[in-house]
Amino acid sequence: MSIEVVQPGIQTTVQDWPGRIGMLSWGYFPAGPMDDFAFRLGNVAVGNSPDAAGLEITLGKAKFRFQAPATVAVTGAAGEVTVDGAAVPRWTPVEVPAGAELKIGLAESGFRFYLAVRGGIDVPLVLGSRATYTMGSLGGVDGRALVKGDLLAIGSSGVSAAAELPAEQIPEYRHDWVVEVVPGPFATPEFVTEADVGNFFSRVWSVDQNSNRTGIRLDPVRLQWSRADGGIAGGHPSNILDTGYPLGGINLNGDTPVILGPDGPTSGGFVVFGVVPKASLWKIGQMRPGRDTIRFQPISLDEAYALEEERSLIMAGAGARE
């Protein structure tokens, strides 16, 4: 049982959730889906275990030929999905006959589609995960994006019955995003002024076209800063001695903020102004580079925990296990 990649699109990778947890000290960010919410709901729809591997398809324009019958679900970005030319619904299990071609069109809203296949994509575990880590060239298929002619084995079976997802569980993808942020560790008077903090949270940011899985780049902005330079780290006041970076951390690379994605660097010498909480990270996976905008909303650590609890309840209602 396998899937042939007929047309891979601009970047299609094998991913699983939650990726490589606990590997930061080895220099590996977790990889995994940029929009874990849509990815996991796809696995729920086809009856997979939560950690089953699937495909992340950036922008769409991809086509796959199934060499055996399969149950699939396409989630994530809005766009046309067809099986042998006939339109099929997203966010719901679909039966694909042997020899049929599944085609995913161009994303209309959102930026990444997810293809879940009952049984999961069967590629080798690397450091405990099947996720493709593009920065480190490991996992997935030879650590790279898929190319035309790749054959992907399908696992033997799911763990529960396939089921249509509740309509209220399906998220809305926008072009103007509001993203929660826990300020810190460097959003303090030692590094930035009170005016800088106010500017950061009142500004409407544009998503730069050079964004990818390593990070979502935003438009540059001139901050006042609380110091003239980086001190012992030298140069620009955004410079610090190297420190560890969190997933979802907002680096200030000079005048350019970058939200670190799942393939980002684990450490570096720039301040981290704030961190996008786990429950909100799915949003950065659906932002359209060169088009979408963001406003940041400051929240407390307790509020971040409450958001995660709320999402856990949504996933439980859809039948997923945290």
PDB file of N, CA and C in Angstrom, residues 66 68-72 83 94-98 100-102:
ATOM      1  N   PHE A  66      -2.968   6.990  -5.582  1.00  0.00           N
ATOM      2  CA  PHE A  66      -3.056   5.941  -4.571  1.00  0.00           C
ATOM      3  C   PHE A  66      -3.013   4.577  -5.251  1.00  0.00           C
ATOM      4  N   ALA A  68      -3.489   1.767  -3.716  1.00  0.00           N
ATOM      5  CA  ALA A  68      -4.431   0.877  -3.024  1.00  0.00           C
ATOM      6  C   ALA A  68      -5.546   1.745  -2.457  1.00  0.00           C
ATOM      7  N   PRO A  69      -6.718   1.159  -2.180  1.00  0.00           N
ATOM      8  CA  PRO A  69      -7.796   1.964  -1.577  1.00  0.00           C
ATOM      9  C   PRO A  69      -7.342   2.561  -0.250  1.00  0.00           C
ATOM     10  N   ALA A  70      -7.793   3.782   0.040  1.00  0.00           N
ATOM     11  CA  ALA A  70      -7.374   4.446   1.276  1.00  0.00           C
ATOM     12  C   ALA A  70      -8.471   5.375   1.761  1.00  0.00           C
ATOM     13  N   THR A  71      -8.488   5.596   3.074  1.00  0.00           N
ATOM     14  CA  THR A  71      -9.357   6.596   3.688  1.00  0.00           C
ATOM     15  C   THR A  71      -8.497   7.794   4.041  1.00  0.00           C
ATOM     16  N   VAL A  72      -8.873   8.968   3.538  1.00  0.00           N
ATOM     17  CA  VAL A  72      -8.054  10.160   3.736  1.00  0.00           C
ATOM     18  C   VAL A  72      -8.929  11.308   4.234  1.00  0.00           C
ATOM     19  N   VAL A  83     -10.931  14.046  -6.320  1.00  0.00           N
ATOM     20  CA  VAL A  83     -10.487  12.673  -6.536  1.00  0.00           C
ATOM     21  C   VAL A  83     -10.923  12.287  -7.949  1.00  0.00           C
ATOM     22  N   VAL A  94     -12.722  10.655   3.434  1.00  0.00           N
ATOM     23  CA  VAL A  94     -13.063  10.414   2.038  1.00  0.00           C
ATOM     24  C   VAL A  94     -12.420   9.103   1.608  1.00  0.00           C
ATOM     25  N   GLU A  95     -13.163   8.276   0.894  1.00  0.00           N
ATOM     26  CA  GLU A  95     -12.623   7.017   0.378  1.00  0.00           C
ATOM     27  C   GLU A  95     -12.013   7.254  -1.012  1.00  0.00           C
ATOM     28  N   VAL A  96     -10.751   6.869  -1.150  1.00  0.00           N
ATOM     29  CA  VAL A  96     -10.047   7.020  -2.426  1.00  0.00           C
ATOM     30  C   VAL A  96      -9.815   5.624  -3.013  1.00  0.00           C
ATOM     31  N   PRO A  97     -10.331   5.329  -4.198  1.00  0.00           N
ATOM     32  CA  PRO A  97     -10.143   3.992  -4.785  1.00  0.00           C
ATOM     33  C   PRO A  97      -8.702   3.770  -5.239  1.00  0.00           C
ATOM     34  N   ALA A  98      -8.344   2.512  -5.413  1.00  0.00           N
ATOM     35  CA  ALA A  98      -7.024   2.172  -5.948  1.00  0.00           C
ATOM     36  C   ALA A  98      -6.867   2.763  -7.345  1.00  0.00           C
ATOM     37  N   ALA A 100      -6.681   5.881  -8.099  1.00  0.00           N
ATOM     38  CA  ALA A 100      -7.239   7.228  -8.219  1.00  0.00           C
ATOM     39  C   ALA A 100      -6.196   8.286  -7.881  1.00  0.00           C
ATOM     40  N   GLU A 101      -6.411   9.494  -8.418  1.00  0.00           N
ATOM     41  CA  GLU A 101      -5.549  10.623  -8.123  1.00  0.00           C
ATOM     42  C   GLU A 101      -6.290  11.648  -7.269  1.00  0.00           C
ATOM     43  N   LEU A 102      -5.670  12.017  -6.185  1.00  0.00           N
ATOM     44  CA  LEU A 102      -6.190  13.074  -5.324  1.00  0.00           C
ATOM     45  C   LEU A 102      -5.410  14.346  -5.638  1.00  0.00           C
TER      46      LEU A 102
END
